[in-house]
Coordinates of C-alpha atoms (C1' of nucleotides) in Angstrom, one line a residue:
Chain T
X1 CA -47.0 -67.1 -31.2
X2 CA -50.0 -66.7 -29.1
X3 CA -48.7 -69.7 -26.8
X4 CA -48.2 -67.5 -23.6
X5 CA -51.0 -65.5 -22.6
X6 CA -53.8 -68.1 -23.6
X7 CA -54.4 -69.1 -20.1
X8 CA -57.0 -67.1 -18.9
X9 CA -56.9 -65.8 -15.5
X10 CA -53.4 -66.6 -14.5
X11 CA -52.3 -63.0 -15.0
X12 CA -49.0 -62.4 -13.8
X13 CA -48.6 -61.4 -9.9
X14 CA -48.2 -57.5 -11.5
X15 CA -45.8 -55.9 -9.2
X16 CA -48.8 -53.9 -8.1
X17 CA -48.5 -50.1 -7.7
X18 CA -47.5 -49.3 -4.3
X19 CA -50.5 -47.4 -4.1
X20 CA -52.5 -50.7 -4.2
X21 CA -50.3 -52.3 -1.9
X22 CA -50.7 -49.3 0.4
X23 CA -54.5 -49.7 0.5
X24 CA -54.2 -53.3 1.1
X25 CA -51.9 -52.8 3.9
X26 CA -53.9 -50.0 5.4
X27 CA -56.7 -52.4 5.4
X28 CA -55.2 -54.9 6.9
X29 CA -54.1 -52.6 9.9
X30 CA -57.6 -51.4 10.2
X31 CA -59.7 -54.6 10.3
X32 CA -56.8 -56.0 12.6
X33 CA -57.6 -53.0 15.1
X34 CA -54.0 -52.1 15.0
X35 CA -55.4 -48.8 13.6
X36 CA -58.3 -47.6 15.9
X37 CA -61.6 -46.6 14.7
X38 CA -61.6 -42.9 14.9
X39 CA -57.8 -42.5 15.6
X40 CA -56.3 -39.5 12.8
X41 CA -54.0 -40.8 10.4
X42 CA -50.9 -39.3 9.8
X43 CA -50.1 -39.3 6.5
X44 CA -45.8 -39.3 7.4
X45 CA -46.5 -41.7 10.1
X46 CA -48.0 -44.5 7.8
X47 CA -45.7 -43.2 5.3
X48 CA -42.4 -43.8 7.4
X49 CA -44.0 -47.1 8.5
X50 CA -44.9 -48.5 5.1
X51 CA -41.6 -47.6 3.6
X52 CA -43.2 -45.5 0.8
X53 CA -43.3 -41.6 0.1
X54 CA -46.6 -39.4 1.4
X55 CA -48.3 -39.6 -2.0
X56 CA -49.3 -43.4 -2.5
X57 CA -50.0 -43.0 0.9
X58 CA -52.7 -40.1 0.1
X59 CA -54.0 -41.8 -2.7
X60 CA -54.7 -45.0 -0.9
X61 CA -56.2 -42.9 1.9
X62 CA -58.4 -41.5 -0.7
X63 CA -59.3 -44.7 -2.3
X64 CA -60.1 -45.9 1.1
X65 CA -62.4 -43.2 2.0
X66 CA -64.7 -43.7 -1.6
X67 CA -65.1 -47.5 -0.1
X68 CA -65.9 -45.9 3.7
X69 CA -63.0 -47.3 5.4
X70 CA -61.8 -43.7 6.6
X71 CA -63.6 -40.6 6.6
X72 CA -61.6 -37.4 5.2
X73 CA -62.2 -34.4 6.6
X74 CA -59.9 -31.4 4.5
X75 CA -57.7 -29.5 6.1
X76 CA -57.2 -31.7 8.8
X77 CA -56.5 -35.3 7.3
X78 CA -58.0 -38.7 7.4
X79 CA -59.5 -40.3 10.4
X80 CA -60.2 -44.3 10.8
X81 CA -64.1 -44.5 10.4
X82 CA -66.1 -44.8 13.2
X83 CA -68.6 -48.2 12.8
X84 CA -71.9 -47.3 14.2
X85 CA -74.2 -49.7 15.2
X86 CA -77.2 -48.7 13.2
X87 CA -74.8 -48.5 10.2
X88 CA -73.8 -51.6 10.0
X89 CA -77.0 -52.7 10.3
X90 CA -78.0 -50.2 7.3
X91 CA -75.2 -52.3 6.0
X92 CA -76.4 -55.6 6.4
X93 CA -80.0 -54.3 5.1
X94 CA -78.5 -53.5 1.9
X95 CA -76.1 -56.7 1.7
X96 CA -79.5 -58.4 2.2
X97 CA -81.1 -56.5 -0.5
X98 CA -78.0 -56.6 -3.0
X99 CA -77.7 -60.3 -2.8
X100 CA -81.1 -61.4 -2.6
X101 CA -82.0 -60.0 -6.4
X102 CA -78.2 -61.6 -7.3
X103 CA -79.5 -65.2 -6.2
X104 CA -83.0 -64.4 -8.1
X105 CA -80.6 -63.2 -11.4
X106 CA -78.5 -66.2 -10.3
X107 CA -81.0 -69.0 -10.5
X108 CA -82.0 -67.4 -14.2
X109 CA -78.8 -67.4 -15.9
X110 CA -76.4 -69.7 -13.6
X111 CA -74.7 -71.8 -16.0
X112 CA -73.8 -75.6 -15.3
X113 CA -70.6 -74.8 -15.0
X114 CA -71.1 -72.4 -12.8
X115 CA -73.3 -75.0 -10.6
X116 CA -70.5 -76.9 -10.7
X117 CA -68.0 -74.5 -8.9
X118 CA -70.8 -73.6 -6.5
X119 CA -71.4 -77.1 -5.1
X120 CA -67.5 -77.4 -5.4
X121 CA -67.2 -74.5 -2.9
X122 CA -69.8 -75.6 -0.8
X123 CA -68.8 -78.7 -0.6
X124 CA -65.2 -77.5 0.6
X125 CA -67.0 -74.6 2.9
X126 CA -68.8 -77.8 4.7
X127 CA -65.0 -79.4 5.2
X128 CA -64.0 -76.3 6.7
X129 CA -66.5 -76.3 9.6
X130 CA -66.2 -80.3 10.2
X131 CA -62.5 -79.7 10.9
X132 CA -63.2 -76.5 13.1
X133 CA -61.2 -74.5 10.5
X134 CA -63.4 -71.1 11.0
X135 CA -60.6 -69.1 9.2
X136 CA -60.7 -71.4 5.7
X137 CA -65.0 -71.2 5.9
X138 CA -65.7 -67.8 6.4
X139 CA -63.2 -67.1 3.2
X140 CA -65.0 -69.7 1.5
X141 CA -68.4 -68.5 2.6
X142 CA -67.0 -65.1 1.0
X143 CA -66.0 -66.4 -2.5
X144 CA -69.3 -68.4 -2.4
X145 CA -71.8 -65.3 -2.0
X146 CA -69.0 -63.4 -4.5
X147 CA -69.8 -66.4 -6.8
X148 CA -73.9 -66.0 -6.6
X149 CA -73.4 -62.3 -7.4
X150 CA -70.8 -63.1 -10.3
X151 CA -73.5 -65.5 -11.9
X152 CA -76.3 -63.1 -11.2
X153 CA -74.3 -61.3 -14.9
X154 CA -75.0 -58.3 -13.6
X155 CA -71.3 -56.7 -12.9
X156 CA -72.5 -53.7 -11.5
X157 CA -74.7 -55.3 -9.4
X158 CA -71.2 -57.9 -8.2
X159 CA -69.4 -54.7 -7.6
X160 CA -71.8 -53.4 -5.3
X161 CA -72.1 -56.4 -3.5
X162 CA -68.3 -56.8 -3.1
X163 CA -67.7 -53.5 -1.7
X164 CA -70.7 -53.6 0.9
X165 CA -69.6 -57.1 1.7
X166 CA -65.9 -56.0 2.1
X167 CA -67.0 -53.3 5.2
X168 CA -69.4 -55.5 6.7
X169 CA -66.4 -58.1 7.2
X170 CA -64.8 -55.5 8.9
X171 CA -68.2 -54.4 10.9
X172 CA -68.4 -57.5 12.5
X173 CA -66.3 -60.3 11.5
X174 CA -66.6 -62.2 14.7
X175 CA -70.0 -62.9 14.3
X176 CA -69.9 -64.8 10.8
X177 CA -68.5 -67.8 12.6
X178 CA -71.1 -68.4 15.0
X179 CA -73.9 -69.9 12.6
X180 CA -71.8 -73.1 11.9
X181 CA -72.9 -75.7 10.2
X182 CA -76.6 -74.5 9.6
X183 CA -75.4 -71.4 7.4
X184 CA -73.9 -74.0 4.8
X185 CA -76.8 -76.5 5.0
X186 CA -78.8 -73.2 3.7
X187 CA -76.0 -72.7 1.1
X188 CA -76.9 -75.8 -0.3
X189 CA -80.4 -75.0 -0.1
X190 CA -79.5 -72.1 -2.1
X191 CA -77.5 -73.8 -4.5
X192 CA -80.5 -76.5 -5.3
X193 CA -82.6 -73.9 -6.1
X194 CA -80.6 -71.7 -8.5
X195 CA -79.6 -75.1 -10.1
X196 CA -83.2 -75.7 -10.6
X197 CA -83.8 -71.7 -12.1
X198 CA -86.6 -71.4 -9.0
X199 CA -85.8 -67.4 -9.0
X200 CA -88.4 -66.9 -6.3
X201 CA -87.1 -69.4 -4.2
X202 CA -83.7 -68.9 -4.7
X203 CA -84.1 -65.1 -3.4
X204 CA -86.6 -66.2 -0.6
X205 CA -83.3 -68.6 0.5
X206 CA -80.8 -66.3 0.6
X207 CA -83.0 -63.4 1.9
X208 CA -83.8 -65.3 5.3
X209 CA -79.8 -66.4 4.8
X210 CA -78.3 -62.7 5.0
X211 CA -81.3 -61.5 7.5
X212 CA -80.6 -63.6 9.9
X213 CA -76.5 -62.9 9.6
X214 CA -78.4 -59.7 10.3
X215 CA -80.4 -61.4 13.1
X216 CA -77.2 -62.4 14.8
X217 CA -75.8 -59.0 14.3
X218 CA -78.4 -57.5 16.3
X219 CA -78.8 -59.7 19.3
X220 CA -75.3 -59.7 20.4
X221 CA -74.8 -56.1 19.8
X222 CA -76.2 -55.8 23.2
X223 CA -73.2 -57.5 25.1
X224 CA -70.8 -54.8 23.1
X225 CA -72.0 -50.7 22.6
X226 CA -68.9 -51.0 20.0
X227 CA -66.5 -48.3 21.3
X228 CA -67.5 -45.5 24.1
X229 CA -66.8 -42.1 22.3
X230 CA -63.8 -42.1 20.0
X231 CA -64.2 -38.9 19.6
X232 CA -62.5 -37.5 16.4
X233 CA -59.7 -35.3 17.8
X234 CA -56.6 -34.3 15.7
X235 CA -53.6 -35.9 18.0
X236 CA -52.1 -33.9 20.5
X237 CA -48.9 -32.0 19.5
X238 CA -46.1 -33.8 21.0
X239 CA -44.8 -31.4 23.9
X240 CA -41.6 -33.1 24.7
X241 CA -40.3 -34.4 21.4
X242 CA -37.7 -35.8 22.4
X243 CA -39.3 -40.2 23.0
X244 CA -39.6 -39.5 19.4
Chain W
X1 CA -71.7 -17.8 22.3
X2 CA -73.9 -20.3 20.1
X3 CA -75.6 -17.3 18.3
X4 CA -73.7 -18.3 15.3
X5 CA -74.0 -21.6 13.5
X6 CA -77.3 -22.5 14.6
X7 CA -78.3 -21.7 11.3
X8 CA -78.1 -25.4 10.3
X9 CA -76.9 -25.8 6.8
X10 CA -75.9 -22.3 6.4
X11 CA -71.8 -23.9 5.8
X12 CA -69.8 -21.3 4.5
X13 CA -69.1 -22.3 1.0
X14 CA -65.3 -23.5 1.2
X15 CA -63.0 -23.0 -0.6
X16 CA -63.0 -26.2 -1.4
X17 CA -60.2 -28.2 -2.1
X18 CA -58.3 -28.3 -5.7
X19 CA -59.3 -31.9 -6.4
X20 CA -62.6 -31.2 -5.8
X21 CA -63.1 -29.1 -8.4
X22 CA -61.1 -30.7 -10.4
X23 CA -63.6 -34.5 -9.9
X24 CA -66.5 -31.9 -10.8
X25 CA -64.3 -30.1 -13.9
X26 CA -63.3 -33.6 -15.5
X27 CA -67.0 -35.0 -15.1
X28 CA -68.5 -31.8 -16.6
X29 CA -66.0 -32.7 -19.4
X30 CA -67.0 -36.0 -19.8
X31 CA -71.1 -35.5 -19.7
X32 CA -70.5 -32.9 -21.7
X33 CA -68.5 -35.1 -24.3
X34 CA -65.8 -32.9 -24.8
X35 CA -63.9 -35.6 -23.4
X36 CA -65.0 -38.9 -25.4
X37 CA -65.5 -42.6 -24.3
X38 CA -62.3 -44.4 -24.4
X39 CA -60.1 -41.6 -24.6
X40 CA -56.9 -41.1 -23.3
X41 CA -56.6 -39.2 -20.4
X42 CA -53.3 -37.5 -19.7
X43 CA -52.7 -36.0 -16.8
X44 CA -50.2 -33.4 -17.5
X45 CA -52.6 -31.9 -20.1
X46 CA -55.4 -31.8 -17.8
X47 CA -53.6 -30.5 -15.5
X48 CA -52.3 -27.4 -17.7
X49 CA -55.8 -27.2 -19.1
X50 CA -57.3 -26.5 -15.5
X51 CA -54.4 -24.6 -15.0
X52 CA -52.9 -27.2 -11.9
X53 CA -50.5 -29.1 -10.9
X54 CA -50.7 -32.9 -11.5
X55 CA -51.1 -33.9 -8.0
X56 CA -54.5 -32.8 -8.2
X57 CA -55.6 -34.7 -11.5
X58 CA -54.1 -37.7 -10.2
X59 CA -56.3 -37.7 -7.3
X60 CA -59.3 -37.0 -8.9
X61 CA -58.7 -39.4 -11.7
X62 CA -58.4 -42.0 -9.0
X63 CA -61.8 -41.1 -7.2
X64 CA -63.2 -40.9 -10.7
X65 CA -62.3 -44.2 -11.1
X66 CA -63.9 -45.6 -8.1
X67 CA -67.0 -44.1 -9.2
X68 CA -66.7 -45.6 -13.0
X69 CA -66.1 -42.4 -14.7
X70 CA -62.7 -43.6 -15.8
X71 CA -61.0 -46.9 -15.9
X72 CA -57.4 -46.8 -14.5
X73 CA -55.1 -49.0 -16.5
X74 CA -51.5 -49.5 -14.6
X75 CA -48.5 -48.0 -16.1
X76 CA -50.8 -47.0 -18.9
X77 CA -53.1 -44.1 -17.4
X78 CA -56.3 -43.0 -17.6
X79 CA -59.0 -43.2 -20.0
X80 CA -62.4 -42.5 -19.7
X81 CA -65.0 -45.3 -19.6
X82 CA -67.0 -46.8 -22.2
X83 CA -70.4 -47.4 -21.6
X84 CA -71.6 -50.3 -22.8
X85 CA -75.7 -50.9 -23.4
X86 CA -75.2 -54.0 -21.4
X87 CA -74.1 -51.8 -18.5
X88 CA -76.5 -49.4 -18.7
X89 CA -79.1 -51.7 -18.5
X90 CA -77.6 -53.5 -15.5
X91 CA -77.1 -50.0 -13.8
X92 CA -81.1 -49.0 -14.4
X93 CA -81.5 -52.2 -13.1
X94 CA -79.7 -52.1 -9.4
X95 CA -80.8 -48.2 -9.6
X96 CA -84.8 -49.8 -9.5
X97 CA -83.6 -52.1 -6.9
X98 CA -82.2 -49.7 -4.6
X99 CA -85.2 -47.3 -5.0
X100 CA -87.8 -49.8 -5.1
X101 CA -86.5 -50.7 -1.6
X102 CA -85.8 -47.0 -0.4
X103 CA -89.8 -46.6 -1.7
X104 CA -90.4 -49.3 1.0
X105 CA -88.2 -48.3 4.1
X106 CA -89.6 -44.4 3.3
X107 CA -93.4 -45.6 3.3
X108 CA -92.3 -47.1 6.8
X109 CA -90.4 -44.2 7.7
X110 CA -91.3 -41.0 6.7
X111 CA -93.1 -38.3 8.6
X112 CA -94.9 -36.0 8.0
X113 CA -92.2 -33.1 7.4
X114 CA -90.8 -35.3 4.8
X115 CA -93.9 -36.3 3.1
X116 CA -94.7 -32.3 2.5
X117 CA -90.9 -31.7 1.1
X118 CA -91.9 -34.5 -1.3
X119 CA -95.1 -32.9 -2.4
X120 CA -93.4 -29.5 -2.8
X121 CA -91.2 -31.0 -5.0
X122 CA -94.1 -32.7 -7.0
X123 CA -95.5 -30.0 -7.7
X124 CA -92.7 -27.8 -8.7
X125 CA -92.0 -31.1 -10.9
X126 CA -94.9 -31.4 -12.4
X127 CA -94.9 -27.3 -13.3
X128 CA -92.0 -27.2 -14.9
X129 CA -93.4 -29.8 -17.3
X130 CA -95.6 -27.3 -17.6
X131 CA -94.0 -24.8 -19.1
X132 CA -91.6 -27.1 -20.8
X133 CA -88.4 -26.6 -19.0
X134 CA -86.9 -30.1 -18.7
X135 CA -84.3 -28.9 -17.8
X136 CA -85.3 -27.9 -14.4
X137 CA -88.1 -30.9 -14.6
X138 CA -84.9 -33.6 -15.2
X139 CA -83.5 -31.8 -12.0
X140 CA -86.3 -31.7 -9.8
X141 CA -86.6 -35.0 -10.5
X142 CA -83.6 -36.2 -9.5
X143 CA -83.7 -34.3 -6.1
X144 CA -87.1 -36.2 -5.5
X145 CA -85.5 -39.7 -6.4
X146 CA -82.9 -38.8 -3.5
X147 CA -85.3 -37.4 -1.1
X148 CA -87.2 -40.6 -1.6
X149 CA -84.2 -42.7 -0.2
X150 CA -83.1 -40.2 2.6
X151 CA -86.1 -40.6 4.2
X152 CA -85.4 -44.4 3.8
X153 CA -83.9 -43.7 7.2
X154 CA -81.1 -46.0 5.5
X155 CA -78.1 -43.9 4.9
X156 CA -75.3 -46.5 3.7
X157 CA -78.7 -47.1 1.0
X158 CA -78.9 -43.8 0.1
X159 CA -75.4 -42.7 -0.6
X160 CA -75.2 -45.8 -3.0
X161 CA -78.4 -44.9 -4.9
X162 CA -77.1 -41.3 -5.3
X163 CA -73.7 -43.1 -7.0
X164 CA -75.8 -45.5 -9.4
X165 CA -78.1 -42.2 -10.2
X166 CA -75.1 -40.0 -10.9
X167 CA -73.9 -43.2 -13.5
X168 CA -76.9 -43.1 -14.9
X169 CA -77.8 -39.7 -15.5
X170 CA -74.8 -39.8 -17.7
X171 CA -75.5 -43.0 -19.7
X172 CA -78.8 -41.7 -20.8
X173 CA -79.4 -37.9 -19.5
X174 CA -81.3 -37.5 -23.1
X175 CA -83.7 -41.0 -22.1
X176 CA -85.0 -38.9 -18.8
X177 CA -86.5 -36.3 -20.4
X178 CA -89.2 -38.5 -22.6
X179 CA -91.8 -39.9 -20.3
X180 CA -92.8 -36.2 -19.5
X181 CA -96.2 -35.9 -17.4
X182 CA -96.8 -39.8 -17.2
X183 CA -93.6 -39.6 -15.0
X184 CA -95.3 -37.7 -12.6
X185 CA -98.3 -38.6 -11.9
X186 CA -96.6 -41.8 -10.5
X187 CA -94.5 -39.5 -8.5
X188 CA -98.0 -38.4 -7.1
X189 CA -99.2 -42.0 -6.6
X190 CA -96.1 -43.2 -5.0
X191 CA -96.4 -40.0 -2.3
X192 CA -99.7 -41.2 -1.4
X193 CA -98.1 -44.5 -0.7
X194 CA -95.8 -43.6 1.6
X195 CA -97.7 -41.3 3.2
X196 CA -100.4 -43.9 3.9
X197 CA -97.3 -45.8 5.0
X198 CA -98.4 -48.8 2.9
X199 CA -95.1 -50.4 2.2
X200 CA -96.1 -52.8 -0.6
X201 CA -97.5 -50.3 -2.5
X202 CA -94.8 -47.7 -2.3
X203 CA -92.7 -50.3 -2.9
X204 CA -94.9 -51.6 -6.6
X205 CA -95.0 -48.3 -7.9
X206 CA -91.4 -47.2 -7.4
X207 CA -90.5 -50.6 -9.4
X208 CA -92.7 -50.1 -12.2
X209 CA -91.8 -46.5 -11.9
X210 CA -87.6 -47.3 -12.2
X211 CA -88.5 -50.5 -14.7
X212 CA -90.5 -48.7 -17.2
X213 CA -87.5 -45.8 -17.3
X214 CA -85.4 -49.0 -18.3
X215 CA -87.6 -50.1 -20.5
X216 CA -87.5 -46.7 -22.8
X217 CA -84.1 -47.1 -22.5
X218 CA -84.1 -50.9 -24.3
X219 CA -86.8 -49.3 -26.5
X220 CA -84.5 -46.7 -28.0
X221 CA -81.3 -48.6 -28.1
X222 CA -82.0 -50.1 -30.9
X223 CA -81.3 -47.0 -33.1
X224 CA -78.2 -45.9 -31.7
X225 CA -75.5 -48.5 -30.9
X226 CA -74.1 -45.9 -28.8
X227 CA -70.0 -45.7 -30.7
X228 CA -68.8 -47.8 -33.2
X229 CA -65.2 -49.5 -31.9
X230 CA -64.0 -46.6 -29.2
X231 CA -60.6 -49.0 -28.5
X232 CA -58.7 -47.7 -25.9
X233 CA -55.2 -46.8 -26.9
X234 CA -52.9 -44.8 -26.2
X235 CA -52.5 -41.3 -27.8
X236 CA -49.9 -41.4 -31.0
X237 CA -47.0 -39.6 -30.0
X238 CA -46.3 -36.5 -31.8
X239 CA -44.3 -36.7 -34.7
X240 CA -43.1 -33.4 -35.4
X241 CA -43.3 -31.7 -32.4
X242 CA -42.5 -28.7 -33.8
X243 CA -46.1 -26.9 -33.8
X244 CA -46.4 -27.4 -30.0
Chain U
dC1 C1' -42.6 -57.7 -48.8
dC2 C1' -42.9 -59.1 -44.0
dA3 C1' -40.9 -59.8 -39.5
dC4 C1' -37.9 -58.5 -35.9
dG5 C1' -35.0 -55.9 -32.8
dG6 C1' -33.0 -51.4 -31.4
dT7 C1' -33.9 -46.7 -30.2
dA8 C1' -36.3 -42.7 -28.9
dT9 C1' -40.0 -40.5 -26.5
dG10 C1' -43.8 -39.6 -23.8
dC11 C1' -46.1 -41.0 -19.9
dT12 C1' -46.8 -42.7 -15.4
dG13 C1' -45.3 -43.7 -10.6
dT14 C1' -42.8 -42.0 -6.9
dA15 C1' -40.1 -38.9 -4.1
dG16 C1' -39.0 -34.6 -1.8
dG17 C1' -40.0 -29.9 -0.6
dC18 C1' -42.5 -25.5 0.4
dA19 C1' -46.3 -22.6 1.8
dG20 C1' -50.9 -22.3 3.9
dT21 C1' -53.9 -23.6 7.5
dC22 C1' -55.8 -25.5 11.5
dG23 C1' -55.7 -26.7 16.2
dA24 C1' -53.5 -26.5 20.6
dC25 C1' -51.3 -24.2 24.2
dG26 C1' -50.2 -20.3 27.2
dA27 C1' -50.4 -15.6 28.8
dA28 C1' -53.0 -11.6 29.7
dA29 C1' -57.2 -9.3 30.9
dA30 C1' -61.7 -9.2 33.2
Chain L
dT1 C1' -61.1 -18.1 38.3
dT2 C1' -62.8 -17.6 33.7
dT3 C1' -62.5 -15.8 29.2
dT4 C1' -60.1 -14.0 25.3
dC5 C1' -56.3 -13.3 22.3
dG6 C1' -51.7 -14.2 20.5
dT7 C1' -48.2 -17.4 19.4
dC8 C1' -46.3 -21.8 18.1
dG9 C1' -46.2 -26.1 16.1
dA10 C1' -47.6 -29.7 13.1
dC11 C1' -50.0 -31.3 9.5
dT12 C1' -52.2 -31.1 5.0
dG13 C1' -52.4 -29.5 0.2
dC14 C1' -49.9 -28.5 -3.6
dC15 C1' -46.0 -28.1 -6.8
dT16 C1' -41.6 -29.6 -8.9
dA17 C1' -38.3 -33.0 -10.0
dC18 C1' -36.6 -37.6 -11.1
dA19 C1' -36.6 -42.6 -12.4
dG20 C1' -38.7 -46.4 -14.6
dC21 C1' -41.6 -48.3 -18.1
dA22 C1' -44.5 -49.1 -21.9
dT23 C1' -45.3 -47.9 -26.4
dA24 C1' -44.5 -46.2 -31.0
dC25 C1' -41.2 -45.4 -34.6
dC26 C1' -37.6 -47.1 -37.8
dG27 C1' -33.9 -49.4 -39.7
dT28 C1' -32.1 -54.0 -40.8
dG29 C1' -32.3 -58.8 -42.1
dG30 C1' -34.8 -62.7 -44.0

DNA sequence: CCACGGTATGCTGTAGGCAGTCGACGAAAA
DNA sequence: TTTTCGTCGACTGCCTACAGCATACCGTGG
C-alpha cells in the first residue's frame, strides 16, 4: 500500500492554481522591468495577456501587495511599487537583523546533516563563481542563506527571512554579483562556525556578511537616484481608440 | 484652495471596501473563538453569514492567509490555523527580536516629540493598571510597543513587528494581561533609554522586556496543551438535508 | 467481516457581467 | 487667460453562474 507517497518531498508538480501561476508570472514581469515601478496595473490588461479571467488576476494582485510587490490603492487599482532608496536599505537592515539571530539559532541546533548540505552548497556556490556563472551563484547564494534560516528551527523566523529576502532581490539584484569570490569564502566562514555551535561567532559572521551586501548597496546608490518621479497616475484614457 | 485637508489625519472614514471588513469580521471570529482552530472554513457560508457575496470571502481568506490566520489548502479550502506552542514560542521570539532592535534604532532616533507621546502613553498605561482595566492597559500597551518601532525610523521594521504582534496577541491575548505593574515600570526605564539615546541600553531592556513575556508564556503552557487533536478535515456532508 | 469500486454531493476554482465610482477632458464663466 | 463645472469614459468592486474536483457515502464482492 503505502509504496507511493513515501518519498518525501517529491510532491507532484500540482497543476498549481492559476492564481499561483498568476503571481509568479506577475513577478517575473516586475523584477524583469517589463512592468515599471509605479506604472497602474490594469486588471483586463494582465488578464488578456496572461490568458486567465480578472479574478486570479485580483487575487494575485492582492497577494502581491501583502508581500509589497504592488501597492493597492481602492477604487483606483493596483500600482507597481515604487522602491525607494531608504527602503531598501530599511530592507537590508532587517535582512541583516533576521538572518543574523537565524545563524546564532543555526549554529545551536544545525544538525550534521544539515552541515552536510551547507558545505555541499557552498562548495557548488564556489564552482559557480570560478566558471563566471553569476546566474547559478546568486541562486545558490539564495538557497544557502534560505538553508541557515531553515536550520535556525524557527519557521516563523524562515518565513520572514524569505519574504524580505524575496523584495530585496528585486531592490537590487545587480549588486549581489559584485562581491565575488570573497562573499563565499565568508560563507564558509560561516559554515565553520555553525558546525562548531560558536552562536556568537556565527551571528558576528553573517552580521558583517549581510551589512556589507548593505555596504555595497549604499555606495553605488550614488551612480543611480533609482527612477526620477514615477509619479503614481491612473493611465490616460485612450482618446483615439482605435491603435487598440 | 488648501484650507481643507491640512488637517493631517483627519481622512474621512471610507467606506471602506467589502473585503476589508470582511479580513476584520473573520479575525474577530477567530480571536473570539467562535470560529475554532482547524476548522473548516467555507466560503459560501461565510459569505451568507456576513450577508456577501463570495468574492469578498475569497479575498480576504487569501490575505488571511498571508498573515497566518488561516492556512489555504488547494482544491480543499480554508481552514483556520492551528497554533501550535512551538509556534508561539518562535513568534514571541522574532517579536523580541524585532523590538529589541526597534528599541535600538528608536534610542538613536527619536526626538523629542516622540519621546513625550511615549511618556503620555506610559502613564495612561500605567493608570489603567490602576484602576484595573486591562482591558484598556492590554491596549495601551500595544500602541506603545508600535510607537516604539515607528520611531525606529525603520518602516519596512515596523510594519513587520505590527504583523508578528497582531499573531501574537491572538496566541496568548489572556498571557498579556499577567505581569501587571512590573510591565511598566520597564516601559518607564526603557523611555529613559531612548531618551538618553543610549542604544545598548534601550536595546537590554526591550530584550528582557519581550523575553520575560515569553518566558510566562513557557511558564503556563504547561497546564493547558492548548487542543487536544484539532485534525483538519473537511466538514461531513449533510446527510439528510432536509432541516436546512 | 473487510476491502474495493461506483456514485452522489458539496465545495472550490474560474469565468463573465453589471453597477458604482474615480479621474480626465472640455466647455462655459469670470 | 484662468477657474469652475458638467460630461464622458474607463476601471474597479461586487455578484451570479458554471465546470471540475475531491471527498464521503454505499453497495458489492472476496
Amino acid at each position: 500500500m503505502m509504496l507511493l507517497s513515501d518519498q518525501a518531498g517529491a510532491k507532484i508538480p500540482r497543476p498549481a492554481t492559476l492564481r499561483e501561476s498568476v503571481i509568479e508570472a506577475i513577478q517575473e514581469l516586475i523584477v524583469s522591468s517589463q512592468l515599471k515601478p509605479g506604472q497602474h496595473l490594469v486588471e483586463s490588461e494582465l488578464a488578456q495577456l496572461l490568458g486567465v479571467s480578472r479574478q486570479p488576476v485580483r487575487e494575485a494582485l492582492q497577494q502581491l501587495s501583502g508581500e509589497g510587490w504592488v501597492d493597492l490603492h481602492p477604487g483606483q487599482g493596483a500600482f507597481v511599487h515604487v522602491p525607494t532608496v531608504e527602503e531598501a536599505d530599511q530592507l537590508l537592515a532587517v535582512r541583516a537583523l533576521l538572518e543574523t539571530e537565524s545563524a546564532r539559532l543555526a549554529a545551536q541546533h544545525a544538525s550534521e546533516e544539515g552541515v552536510r548540505r551547507l558545505r555541499e552548497l557552498c562548495s557548488r556556490g564556489i564552482q559557480a563563481v570560478e566558471s563566471d556563472d553569476t546566474d547559478a551563484a546568486v541562486a545558490i547564494n539564495s538557497d544557502l542563506h534560505a538553508l541557515v534560516t531553515a536550520l535556525s528551527g524557527n519557521k516563523v523566523l524562515a518565513e520572514l527571512a524569505a519574504q524580505v529576502a524575496r523584495r530585496v532581490r528585486w531592490y537590487h539584484t545587480p549588486v549581489a554579483r559584485q562581491r565575488g569570490m570573497t562573499s563565499w569564502r565568508e560563507h564558509a566562514a560561516l559554515i565553520d562556525a555553525i558546525e562548531a555551535g560558536d552562536e556568537r561567532r556565527a551571528a558576528e559572521i553573517m552580521r558583517e556578511h549581510t551589512e556589507s551586501t548593505r555596504a555595497s548597496y549604499r555606495e553605488q546608490r550614488a551612480g543611480e537616484p533609482i527612477e526620477p518621479a514615477p509619479k503614481r497616475v491612473r493611465r490616460r484614457r485612450t482618446r483615439t481608440s482605435s491603435a487598440n
